[in-house]
Amino acid sequence: MRGRQGKARGRGGTRRGRRLAAGCAGLAVLLGLGGALPGQQASALGTVGMAGSGAAATGLAGVPRPGPPAAVGSFADPATYAFSEDARTVDGAVSTADAVELVPGRSYRSTLPPSGKVHYRLRIDDTTNLYASVTAVPPAGRDAPVTDGVKVSLRNSDGRSCDLDTATFGAGGSPHPVTAWALREISPRRSSCDDAGTYYVTVERADPDGRNSSPDAWETEITTVTEPAPGTNGATSAPEAWNSASPSPVTGEPRTRAGGAGFALATAIGEGVWRDAIRPGQTLFYKVPVDWGQQLHVTAELGGSDPDAGGYVAAALDLDLYNPARGRVDDLGLGYGGGQKSRSLAPLPPVAHANRYSSARQITATRFAGSYYLVAHLTPEVADDFGDGPVPLTLRVGLDGVPQDGPGYAGQPVPADVFTVTGDDRKVAAGGGSAGDGAAYRVLAAGGIGTGSALLVGLGVWTLVARRRAAP
């Protein structure tokens, strides 16, 4: 979210049941029965619990790092973020002279200090667009400046700015994973960044000196994507005519699908009505395959049974939409008073290569096909008025338009499939997998039952799942 105003209240809460659930998941992993269920697994090496940084160690580049993760499994703590399992750990440099080189297509895990900048290096040719995305993962908390977050910039070897983006915590003032991107685009509008050579990605806090700013180092996940030029000359201006009317939200019987704990483990959903449950302080990730020529519509709903409960949180839910390069497209905020509330993202144009020529951020970000990410965060403030139990979350996803051919790139994007939607992608998004298993296990994680009972119930759940899958 960007530029919204607001502040969250603070109140402590117990995590005993969450720790027991994490232990159960860890034993299940050791026994070969698996960890978290589809879309919610967060491995011991790829997970950080944002409950505090602990004792800090100093990296080679002089940047302090947070301590080890607090728990295994995204159900162990609502504030857990799952990093890509193949992410390479690197140190950001305080000087560009010492910046480590990032290879396009790979994921990296790094650290952002409480103040100051860190730098990374890239080598780019003179024909390829590059998109660098940084997800900042702050420690969990109840209060944060609405203006704090992460700032990402890209500069050429002469120090000239190519692009700059800032992502903040927004109106809820709730620390949670936020993502900003910066791009190097071959364009007459950015002629100073057209040359081949060395470029630098710079990352810093958006407002480290704000009231209640976290004094801890934050972990970051960095990805870089490259896009070749089209094979033939196409449109050089954004489409002027497209259906900008707000459609009616998608209807139908909801299907349960548990959201993931990070971009790398985002749960695939397609057109339809999807049901989940989100706890205060939790951030859930979903991805929707959107092909060239298709138009995405999304409505978010928070459910409840008591609209007269006597409380109201003005900035309860934050829903962000990101494109396949993890560039922010749009967002919405939703208040909550214990009863049903819903809101839709603003209408977006059909995905088209030429959308990049628009002056509107929401339109220019819909410049390529692939997985579009929906990231939902529920502020911890909800627990103050309605308890720390899960709140029903419904996503109504609509897709208009028939898939079309892409721009016919002259080369191969990196990663190769990042701007592609396959038949398998559509099949998985349409309902493949076992979302109900993840929901059942999350109920176990939320309970305050004893350790022995948790282990027995957990193993029983997995045994039942295994038998169901083995049945003809």
Tab-separated table of C-alpha atoms in Angstrom:
chain	number	residue	atom	x	y	z
A	1	MET	CA	0.000	0.000	0.000
A	2	ARG	CA	1.127	3.554	-0.623
A	3	GLY	CA	0.396	6.768	1.192
A	4	ARG	CA	-2.637	5.815	3.282
A	5	GLN	CA	-2.939	7.214	6.785
A	6	GLY	CA	-3.861	5.396	9.991
A	7	LYS	CA	-2.552	3.648	13.076
A	8	ALA	CA	-3.142	0.292	14.746
A	9	ARG	CA	-3.601	-0.331	18.466
A	10	GLY	CA	-1.517	-2.827	20.419
A	11	ARG	CA	-2.456	-5.813	22.530
A	12	GLY	CA	-0.536	-8.934	23.424
A	13	GLY	CA	-1.683	-12.473	22.734
A	14	THR	CA	-0.700	-16.055	23.409
A	15	ARG	CA	1.110	-18.261	20.914
A	16	ARG	CA	1.148	-21.497	22.915
A	17	GLY	CA	-1.184	-23.331	20.531
A	18	ARG	CA	0.821	-22.124	17.527
A	19	ARG	CA	4.095	-23.463	18.980
A	20	LEU	CA	2.516	-26.848	19.657
A	21	ALA	CA	1.223	-27.011	16.090
A	22	ALA	CA	4.684	-26.175	14.805
A	23	GLY	CA	6.109	-29.070	16.825
A	24	CYS	CA	3.518	-31.404	15.355
A	25	ALA	CA	4.403	-30.277	11.841
A	26	GLY	CA	8.111	-30.742	12.535
A	27	LEU	CA	7.564	-34.335	13.699
A	28	ALA	CA	5.438	-35.032	10.629
A	29	VAL	CA	8.320	-33.858	8.445
A	30	LEU	CA	10.812	-36.101	10.270
A	31	LEU	CA	8.532	-39.105	9.860
A	32	GLY	CA	8.261	-38.502	6.123
A	33	LEU	CA	4.623	-37.510	6.281
A	34	GLY	CA	5.168	-34.010	4.974
A	35	GLY	CA	5.060	-30.595	6.583
A	36	ALA	CA	2.425	-28.008	5.930
A	37	LEU	CA	-0.197	-28.758	3.344
A	38	PRO	CA	-0.192	-27.383	-0.234
A	39	GLY	CA	0.282	-23.643	-0.365
A	40	GLN	CA	1.198	-23.324	3.308
A	41	GLN	CA	4.487	-25.175	3.667
A	42	ALA	CA	7.376	-23.097	4.948
A	43	SER	CA	10.572	-25.080	5.338
A	44	ALA	CA	13.021	-24.650	8.169
A	45	LEU	CA	15.552	-23.156	5.778
A	46	GLY	CA	13.081	-21.012	3.921
A	47	THR	CA	10.959	-19.555	6.689
A	48	VAL	CA	11.321	-16.568	8.964
A	49	GLY	CA	9.047	-15.914	11.934
A	50	MET	CA	8.681	-12.149	12.221
A	51	ALA	CA	8.529	-12.188	16.007
A	52	GLY	CA	11.846	-10.475	16.542
A	53	SER	CA	15.391	-10.626	15.298
A	54	GLY	CA	17.133	-12.022	18.362
A	55	ALA	CA	20.886	-11.738	18.538
A	56	ALA	CA	22.319	-10.279	15.387
A	57	ALA	CA	25.330	-11.506	13.482
A	58	THR	CA	27.332	-9.340	11.125
A	59	GLY	CA	27.530	-10.262	7.434
A	60	LEU	CA	30.613	-9.882	5.266
A	61	ALA	CA	29.320	-6.595	3.896
A	62	GLY	CA	28.835	-5.135	7.362
A	63	VAL	CA	25.062	-5.577	7.506
A	64	PRO	CA	23.532	-7.161	10.669
A	65	ARG	CA	21.374	-10.221	10.133
A	66	PRO	CA	18.367	-11.395	12.135
A	67	GLY	CA	18.657	-14.558	14.177
A	68	PRO	CA	17.268	-17.969	13.173
A	69	PRO	CA	13.575	-18.597	12.439
A	70	ALA	CA	11.355	-19.016	15.474
A	71	ALA	CA	9.302	-21.923	14.143
A	72	VAL	CA	8.670	-24.273	11.258
A	73	GLY	CA	5.463	-24.061	9.246
A	74	SER	CA	3.370	-21.092	8.247
A	75	PHE	CA	0.724	-22.103	10.778
A	76	ALA	CA	3.203	-21.671	13.655
A	77	ASP	CA	2.745	-17.909	13.711
A	78	PRO	CA	0.461	-15.703	11.607
A	79	ALA	CA	3.447	-13.461	10.872
A	80	THR	CA	5.616	-16.172	9.280
A	81	TYR	CA	6.913	-15.578	5.740
A	82	ALA	CA	8.061	-18.438	3.496
A	83	PHE	CA	11.098	-17.581	1.404
A	84	SER	CA	11.878	-19.392	-1.823
A	85	GLU	CA	13.549	-22.682	-0.936
A	86	ASP	CA	16.249	-22.165	-3.585
A	87	ALA	CA	17.034	-18.596	-2.538
A	88	ARG	CA	20.745	-17.906	-2.209
A	89	THR	CA	21.803	-15.861	0.827
A	90	VAL	CA	23.821	-12.743	-0.053
A	91	ASP	CA	24.958	-9.656	1.830
A	92	GLY	CA	23.978	-6.208	0.643
A	93	ALA	CA	26.958	-3.864	0.453
A	94	VAL	CA	27.147	-0.452	2.079
A	95	SER	CA	29.164	0.695	-0.974
A	96	THR	CA	28.468	0.027	-4.647
A	97	ALA	CA	32.145	-0.894	-5.002
A	98	ASP	CA	31.528	-4.024	-2.906
A	99	ALA	CA	28.114	-4.918	-4.325
A	100	VAL	CA	27.545	-8.605	-5.009
A	101	GLU	CA	26.259	-9.510	-8.483
A	102	LEU	CA	22.707	-10.784	-8.877
A	103	VAL	CA	21.908	-13.235	-11.678
A	104	PRO	CA	18.547	-12.705	-13.416
A	105	GLY	CA	16.035	-15.447	-12.770
A	106	ARG	CA	17.384	-16.409	-9.366
A	107	SER	CA	15.978	-15.638	-5.922
A	108	TYR	CA	18.085	-14.141	-3.159
A	109	ARG	CA	17.690	-13.747	0.562
A	110	SER	CA	19.363	-10.784	2.201
A	111	THR	CA	19.130	-8.292	5.066
A	112	LEU	CA	18.080	-4.656	5.285
A	113	PRO	CA	19.615	-2.641	8.153
A	114	PRO	CA	17.518	-0.285	10.310
A	115	SER	CA	19.077	2.712	8.555
A	116	GLY	CA	21.240	3.330	5.515
A	117	LYS	CA	21.281	1.760	2.067
A	118	VAL	CA	22.470	-1.563	0.730
A	119	HIS	CA	23.519	-2.178	-2.865
A	120	TYR	CA	23.515	-5.072	-5.329
A	121	ARG	CA	25.007	-5.245	-8.827
A	122	LEU	CA	23.566	-6.363	-12.166
A	123	ARG	CA	24.991	-6.733	-15.677
A	124	ILE	CA	22.506	-5.917	-18.424
A	125	ASP	CA	22.750	-5.837	-22.233
A	126	ASP	CA	21.353	-3.073	-24.441
A	127	THR	CA	18.227	-4.895	-25.636
A	128	THR	CA	16.639	-6.442	-22.545
A	129	ASN	CA	14.193	-5.035	-20.000
A	130	LEU	CA	14.958	-5.926	-16.389
A	131	TYR	CA	12.663	-5.915	-13.350
A	132	ALA	CA	14.095	-6.101	-9.824
A	133	SER	CA	11.665	-6.811	-6.990
A	134	VAL	CA	12.361	-6.676	-3.251
A	135	THR	CA	10.060	-8.036	-0.550
A	136	ALA	CA	10.896	-6.679	2.898
A	137	VAL	CA	9.914	-8.832	5.884
A	138	PRO	CA	9.821	-6.803	9.114
A	139	PRO	CA	9.546	-8.281	12.615
A	140	ALA	CA	5.984	-8.730	13.828
A	141	GLY	CA	4.457	-5.919	15.827
A	142	ARG	CA	1.314	-3.953	16.508
A	143	ASP	CA	2.451	-0.404	15.730
A	144	ALA	CA	4.487	0.952	12.840
A	145	PRO	CA	4.625	4.229	10.930
A	146	VAL	CA	2.195	4.126	8.027
A	147	THR	CA	4.997	5.673	5.949
A	148	ASP	CA	7.595	3.002	6.734
A	149	GLY	CA	8.272	0.134	4.365
A	150	VAL	CA	10.840	-0.462	1.637
A	151	LYS	CA	12.279	1.770	-1.089
A	152	VAL	CA	13.939	0.258	-4.161
A	153	SER	CA	15.861	2.160	-6.836
A	154	LEU	CA	17.830	1.194	-9.935
A	155	ARG	CA	20.749	3.274	-11.249
A	156	ASN	CA	23.265	2.978	-14.062
A	157	SER	CA	27.049	3.013	-13.597
A	158	ASP	CA	27.061	6.839	-13.706
A	159	GLY	CA	24.645	6.991	-10.790
A	160	ARG	CA	21.756	8.173	-12.954
A	161	SER	CA	18.341	7.022	-11.763
A	162	CYS	CA	16.467	4.570	-13.982
A	163	ASP	CA	13.516	3.915	-11.672
A	164	LEU	CA	12.333	4.199	-8.064
A	165	ASP	CA	9.470	2.594	-6.140
A	166	THR	CA	8.329	2.664	-2.518
A	167	ALA	CA	5.962	0.286	-0.704
A	168	THR	CA	4.670	1.191	2.772
A	169	PHE	CA	2.606	-0.488	5.471
A	170	GLY	CA	-0.370	1.724	4.670
A	171	ALA	CA	-3.349	2.766	6.743
A	172	GLY	CA	-3.327	-0.205	9.109
A	173	GLY	CA	0.145	0.631	10.408
A	174	SER	CA	0.718	-3.119	10.666
A	175	PRO	CA	4.182	-4.545	9.937
A	176	HIS	CA	3.913	-7.193	7.229
A	177	PRO	CA	5.739	-8.221	4.035
A	178	VAL	CA	5.738	-5.333	1.539
A	179	THR	CA	7.126	-5.405	-2.002
A	180	ALA	CA	8.543	-2.708	-4.275
A	181	TRP	CA	10.094	-3.021	-7.727
A	182	ALA	CA	12.364	-1.005	-9.978
A	183	LEU	CA	12.883	-1.518	-13.678
A	184	ARG	CA	15.347	-0.871	-16.450
A	185	GLU	CA	13.311	-0.452	-19.623
A	186	ILE	CA	14.505	0.081	-23.163
A	187	SER	CA	12.435	3.137	-23.966
A	188	PRO	CA	12.810	6.628	-25.446
A	189	ARG	CA	11.501	7.889	-22.098
A	190	ARG	CA	14.467	6.316	-20.269
A	191	SER	CA	17.270	6.787	-22.812
A	192	SER	CA	19.921	7.270	-20.104
A	193	CYS	CA	19.431	3.649	-19.067
A	194	ASP	CA	19.540	2.050	-22.524
A	195	ASP	CA	23.243	1.206	-22.562
A	196	ALA	CA	24.728	-2.188	-21.799
A	197	GLY	CA	26.793	-2.348	-18.644
A	198	THR	CA	26.637	-2.424	-14.875
A	199	TYR	CA	23.552	-1.317	-12.964
A	200	TYR	CA	22.915	-1.126	-9.214
A	201	VAL	CA	19.838	-2.045	-7.181
A	202	THR	CA	19.660	0.006	-3.989
A	203	VAL	CA	17.383	-0.939	-1.086
A	204	GLU	CA	16.543	1.122	2.017
A	205	ARG	CA	13.820	1.639	4.589
A	206	ALA	CA	11.080	4.065	3.541
A	207	ASP	CA	10.861	5.854	6.909
A	208	PRO	CA	13.324	4.417	9.443
A	209	ASP	CA	13.030	7.470	11.714
A	210	GLY	CA	9.236	7.398	12.011
A	211	ARG	CA	7.487	7.000	15.367
A	212	ASN	CA	7.533	3.357	16.514
A	213	SER	CA	9.823	2.341	13.644
A	214	SER	CA	11.386	-1.076	14.132
A	215	PRO	CA	14.997	-0.885	15.344
A	216	ASP	CA	15.710	-4.381	14.017
A	217	ALA	CA	17.202	-5.482	10.739
A	218	TRP	CA	14.662	-6.832	8.250
A	219	GLU	CA	15.037	-9.836	6.011
A	220	THR	CA	14.483	-9.361	2.281
A	221	GLU	CA	13.694	-11.553	-0.711
A	222	ILE	CA	15.076	-10.275	-4.019
A	223	THR	CA	14.088	-11.486	-7.479
A	224	THR	CA	15.128	-10.275	-10.925
A	225	VAL	CA	13.310	-10.957	-14.185
A	226	THR	CA	14.391	-10.121	-17.737
A	227	GLU	CA	12.143	-9.512	-20.740
A	228	PRO	CA	13.473	-9.547	-24.335
A	229	ALA	CA	12.301	-7.188	-27.031
A	230	PRO	CA	9.407	-8.260	-29.305
A	231	GLY	CA	10.409	-10.073	-32.476
A	232	THR	CA	8.463	-7.634	-34.638
A	233	ASN	CA	7.451	-4.019	-34.238
A	234	GLY	CA	4.100	-3.649	-32.533
A	235	ALA	CA	1.980	-0.923	-31.010
A	236	THR	CA	3.833	2.026	-29.516
A	237	SER	CA	0.912	3.452	-27.556
A	238	ALA	CA	-1.412	2.014	-24.930
A	239	PRO	CA	-4.839	0.738	-26.044
A	240	GLU	CA	-7.354	3.579	-25.787
A	241	ALA	CA	-10.545	1.553	-25.809
A	242	TRP	CA	-11.217	-1.205	-23.299
A	243	ASN	CA	-14.130	-2.158	-21.063
A	244	SER	CA	-13.567	-0.142	-17.882
A	245	ALA	CA	-17.001	-0.837	-16.392
A	246	SER	CA	-17.072	-2.596	-13.024
A	247	PRO	CA	-18.608	-6.041	-13.520
A	248	SER	CA	-20.787	-7.794	-10.987
A	249	PRO	CA	-18.733	-9.950	-8.608
A	250	VAL	CA	-18.447	-13.610	-9.556
A	251	THR	CA	-21.080	-15.817	-7.942
A	252	GLY	CA	-21.208	-19.521	-7.229
A	253	GLU	CA	-20.489	-22.047	-4.530
A	254	PRO	CA	-17.269	-21.179	-2.666
A	255	ARG	CA	-14.396	-23.640	-2.814
A	256	THR	CA	-11.914	-23.830	0.056
A	257	ARG	CA	-8.317	-23.016	-0.768
A	258	ALA	CA	-5.700	-22.228	1.889
A	259	GLY	CA	-3.429	-19.310	0.988
A	260	GLY	CA	0.354	-19.647	0.975
A	261	ALA	CA	2.874	-17.916	3.220
A	262	GLY	CA	4.981	-16.235	0.517
A	263	PHE	CA	5.299	-15.509	-3.198
A	264	ALA	CA	7.170	-18.760	-3.807
A	265	LEU	CA	4.383	-20.778	-2.154
A	266	ALA	CA	1.432	-18.738	-3.399
A	267	THR	CA	-1.689	-20.871	-3.825
A	268	ALA	CA	-3.035	-21.088	-7.385
A	269	ILE	CA	-6.646	-19.997	-7.858
A	270	GLY	CA	-8.576	-19.355	-11.058
A	271	GLU	CA	-11.946	-17.940	-11.986
A	272	GLY	CA	-14.489	-18.639	-9.278
A	273	VAL	CA	-15.263	-18.064	-5.601
A	274	TRP	CA	-12.549	-19.063	-3.141
A	275	ARG	CA	-12.957	-19.395	0.622
A	276	ASP	CA	-10.200	-19.161	3.231
A	277	ALA	CA	-9.711	-17.931	6.803
A	278	ILE	CA	-7.181	-15.302	7.830
A	279	ARG	CA	-5.965	-14.566	11.338
A	280	PRO	CA	-5.059	-11.127	12.716
A	281	GLY	CA	-1.471	-10.350	11.755
A	282	GLN	CA	-1.424	-12.957	8.982
A	283	THR	CA	-0.483	-12.424	5.321
A	284	LEU	CA	-1.722	-14.893	2.691
A	285	PHE	CA	-0.522	-15.268	-0.908
A	286	TYR	CA	-2.487	-16.451	-3.952
A	287	LYS	CA	-1.719	-16.448	-7.672
A	288	VAL	CA	-4.046	-16.229	-10.650
A	289	PRO	CA	-2.891	-17.223	-14.180
A	290	VAL	CA	-3.853	-14.365	-16.522
A	291	ASP	CA	-3.073	-14.803	-20.212
A	292	TRP	CA	-2.534	-12.221	-22.929
A	293	GLY	CA	-5.852	-10.539	-23.763
A	294	GLN	CA	-7.517	-11.488	-20.479
A	295	GLN	CA	-8.998	-9.026	-17.997
A	296	LEU	CA	-8.813	-9.753	-14.262
A	297	HIS	CA	-11.540	-8.772	-11.779
A	298	VAL	CA	-11.223	-9.346	-8.021
A	299	THR	CA	-13.578	-8.776	-5.085
A	300	ALA	CA	-12.510	-9.402	-1.483
A	301	GLU	CA	-14.946	-10.146	1.345
A	302	LEU	CA	-14.577	-10.480	5.094
A	303	GLY	CA	-17.319	-12.559	6.672
A	304	GLY	CA	-18.858	-12.386	10.118
A	305	SER	CA	-21.946	-13.232	12.112
A	306	ASP	CA	-22.327	-10.228	14.398
A	307	PRO	CA	-22.412	-6.787	12.725
A	308	ASP	CA	-23.457	-5.300	16.083
A	309	ALA	CA	-20.437	-6.591	17.981
A	310	GLY	CA	-19.549	-3.062	19.052
A	311	GLY	CA	-16.182	-2.602	17.362
A	312	TYR	CA	-14.862	-1.385	14.049
A	313	VAL	CA	-11.410	-1.453	12.420
A	314	ALA	CA	-11.191	1.060	9.591
A	315	ALA	CA	-8.185	-0.521	7.868
A	316	ALA	CA	-8.659	-4.207	8.669
A	317	LEU	CA	-7.766	-5.895	5.385
A	318	ASP	CA	-5.135	-4.867	2.865
A	319	LEU	CA	-5.283	-6.657	-0.494
A	320	ASP	CA	-2.477	-5.990	-2.982
A	321	LEU	CA	-2.264	-7.162	-6.594
A	322	TYR	CA	1.168	-7.800	-8.128
A	323	ASN	CA	2.131	-8.719	-11.690
A	324	PRO	CA	4.327	-11.720	-12.677
A	325	ALA	CA	7.500	-9.690	-12.000
A	326	ARG	CA	6.128	-8.868	-8.517
A	327	GLY	CA	5.432	-5.296	-9.509
A	328	ARG	CA	2.496	-3.733	-7.727
A	329	VAL	CA	-0.596	-3.203	-9.885
A	330	ASP	CA	-3.290	-2.023	-7.468
A	331	ASP	CA	-4.583	-2.426	-3.915
A	332	LEU	CA	-7.681	-2.035	-1.792
A	333	GLY	CA	-8.425	-1.522	1.881
A	334	LEU	CA	-11.428	-2.938	3.697
A	335	GLY	CA	-12.873	-2.001	7.087
A	336	TYR	CA	-14.395	-4.584	9.424
A	337	GLY	CA	-17.070	-4.384	12.112
A	338	GLY	CA	-17.868	-8.031	12.722
A	339	GLY	CA	-20.287	-8.398	9.786
A	340	GLN	CA	-20.022	-9.015	6.061
A	341	LYS	CA	-17.932	-6.443	4.161
A	342	SER	CA	-16.738	-6.476	0.556
A	343	ARG	CA	-14.854	-4.312	-1.924
A	344	SER	CA	-13.518	-4.751	-5.459
A	345	LEU	CA	-10.280	-3.754	-7.116
A	346	ALA	CA	-10.650	-1.008	-9.709
A	347	PRO	CA	-11.250	-2.287	-13.261
A	348	LEU	CA	-8.054	-3.260	-15.061
A	349	PRO	CA	-7.453	-3.481	-18.814
A	350	PRO	CA	-6.847	-6.746	-20.648
A	351	VAL	CA	-3.219	-7.836	-20.351
A	352	ALA	CA	-1.275	-6.438	-23.321
A	353	HIS	CA	2.353	-5.708	-24.159
A	354	ALA	CA	1.356	-2.191	-25.227
A	355	ASN	CA	-0.076	-1.359	-21.781
A	356	ARG	CA	3.470	-0.292	-20.802
A	357	TYR	CA	3.018	2.894	-22.815
A	358	SER	CA	0.235	4.155	-20.546
A	359	SER	CA	0.903	6.911	-18.035
A	360	ALA	CA	-1.353	5.224	-15.443
A	361	ARG	CA	0.498	2.935	-13.028
A	362	GLN	CA	-2.295	0.351	-12.808
A	363	ILE	CA	-2.365	0.013	-16.593
A	364	THR	CA	1.358	0.016	-17.320
A	365	ALA	CA	1.858	-2.751	-14.735
A	366	THR	CA	-0.450	-5.115	-16.669
A	367	ARG	CA	2.140	-5.384	-19.430
A	368	PHE	CA	2.667	-9.137	-19.490
A	369	ALA	CA	0.900	-12.460	-19.018
A	370	GLY	CA	1.660	-14.930	-16.256
A	371	SER	CA	0.801	-15.354	-12.593
A	372	TYR	CA	-0.747	-12.299	-10.962
A	373	TYR	CA	-0.399	-12.387	-7.184
A	374	LEU	CA	-3.047	-11.470	-4.619
A	375	VAL	CA	-1.562	-10.725	-1.189
A	376	ALA	CA	-4.014	-10.352	1.704
A	377	HIS	CA	-3.026	-9.001	5.124
A	378	LEU	CA	-5.298	-8.722	8.168
A	379	THR	CA	-4.119	-6.179	10.732
A	380	PRO	CA	-3.507	-7.432	14.307
A	381	GLU	CA	-5.861	-4.654	15.476
A	382	VAL	CA	-8.793	-6.904	14.520
A	383	ALA	CA	-7.960	-9.088	17.511
A	384	ASP	CA	-8.586	-6.189	19.902
A	385	ASP	CA	-12.304	-6.088	19.118
A	386	PHE	CA	-13.043	-9.540	17.706
A	387	GLY	CA	-10.491	-11.923	19.225
A	388	ASP	CA	-7.468	-13.549	17.609
A	389	GLY	CA	-9.396	-16.310	15.854
A	390	PRO	CA	-9.557	-16.587	12.049
A	391	VAL	CA	-11.875	-14.334	10.059
A	392	PRO	CA	-13.603	-15.771	6.948
A	393	LEU	CA	-12.008	-14.439	3.756
A	394	THR	CA	-13.615	-14.841	0.334
A	395	LEU	CA	-12.005	-13.933	-2.989
A	396	ARG	CA	-14.256	-13.648	-6.037
A	397	VAL	CA	-12.074	-13.903	-9.137
A	398	GLY	CA	-13.310	-13.149	-12.643
A	399	LEU	CA	-11.494	-13.496	-15.979
A	400	ASP	CA	-12.908	-11.936	-19.128
A	401	GLY	CA	-11.586	-12.363	-22.636
A	402	VAL	CA	-10.170	-15.169	-24.750
A	403	PRO	CA	-6.430	-15.901	-24.427
A	404	GLN	CA	-4.437	-14.401	-27.293
A	405	ASP	CA	-0.946	-14.738	-28.698
A	406	GLY	CA	1.761	-12.758	-26.958
A	407	PRO	CA	4.167	-10.262	-28.532
A	408	GLY	CA	6.454	-12.952	-29.971
A	409	TYR	CA	9.627	-12.189	-28.051
A	410	ALA	CA	12.899	-12.164	-29.979
A	411	GLY	CA	14.579	-14.069	-27.168
A	412	GLN	CA	13.792	-15.999	-24.018
A	413	PRO	CA	12.559	-14.314	-20.833
A	414	VAL	CA	14.330	-15.262	-17.621
A	415	PRO	CA	12.876	-17.294	-15.953
A	416	ALA	CA	11.721	-18.861	-19.222
A	417	ASP	CA	8.092	-19.419	-18.151
A	418	VAL	CA	7.517	-16.201	-16.210
A	419	PHE	CA	5.294	-14.606	-18.890
A	420	THR	CA	3.568	-17.826	-19.921
A	421	VAL	CA	0.255	-19.444	-18.950
A	422	THR	CA	0.034	-23.164	-19.686
A	423	GLY	CA	-2.817	-25.624	-19.696
A	424	ASP	CA	-1.434	-27.149	-16.512
A	425	ASP	CA	-1.431	-23.715	-14.872
A	426	ARG	CA	-5.126	-23.338	-15.647
A	427	LYS	CA	-5.919	-26.858	-14.457
A	428	VAL	CA	-4.213	-26.363	-11.082
A	429	ALA	CA	-5.831	-22.958	-10.623
A	430	ALA	CA	-9.248	-24.359	-11.474
A	431	GLY	CA	-9.282	-26.642	-8.450
A	432	GLY	CA	-6.481	-29.197	-8.429
A	433	GLY	CA	-4.764	-30.052	-5.124
A	434	SER	CA	-6.161	-30.643	-1.670
A	435	ALA	CA	-6.971	-27.272	-0.164
A	436	GLY	CA	-9.222	-28.774	2.490
A	437	ASP	CA	-6.260	-30.578	4.058
A	438	GLY	CA	-4.460	-27.286	4.660
A	439	ALA	CA	-7.549	-25.759	6.255
A	440	ALA	CA	-7.976	-28.722	8.581
A	441	TYR	CA	-4.383	-28.535	9.717
A	442	ARG	CA	-4.686	-24.812	10.335
A	443	VAL	CA	-7.575	-25.523	12.734
A	444	LEU	CA	-5.256	-27.821	14.666
A	445	ALA	CA	-2.608	-25.085	14.796
A	446	ALA	CA	-5.085	-22.605	16.261
A	447	GLY	CA	-6.168	-24.871	19.098
A	448	GLY	CA	-4.725	-24.922	22.585
A	449	ILE	CA	-4.576	-28.707	22.967
A	450	GLY	CA	-1.738	-30.570	24.640
A	451	THR	CA	1.412	-31.633	22.837
A	452	GLY	CA	0.663	-35.355	22.878
A	453	SER	CA	-2.886	-34.848	21.642
A	454	ALA	CA	-1.676	-32.501	18.935
A	455	LEU	CA	0.781	-35.074	17.661
A	456	LEU	CA	-1.812	-37.851	17.654
A	457	VAL	CA	-4.450	-35.743	15.942
A	458	GLY	CA	-1.923	-34.397	13.438
A	459	LEU	CA	-0.670	-37.833	12.506
A	460	GLY	CA	-4.261	-39.061	12.309
A	461	VAL	CA	-5.120	-36.290	9.871
A	462	TRP	CA	-2.158	-37.181	7.677
A	463	THR	CA	-2.992	-40.898	7.792
A	464	LEU	CA	-6.558	-40.166	6.710
A	465	VAL	CA	-5.325	-37.956	3.906
A	466	ALA	CA	-2.909	-40.621	2.704
A	467	ARG	CA	-5.651	-43.265	2.681
A	468	ARG	CA	-8.024	-40.968	0.784
A	469	ARG	CA	-5.414	-40.294	-1.861
A	470	ALA	CA	-4.568	-43.975	-2.162
A	471	ALA	CA	-8.205	-44.989	-2.643
A	472	PRO	CA	-9.246	-45.771	-6.263
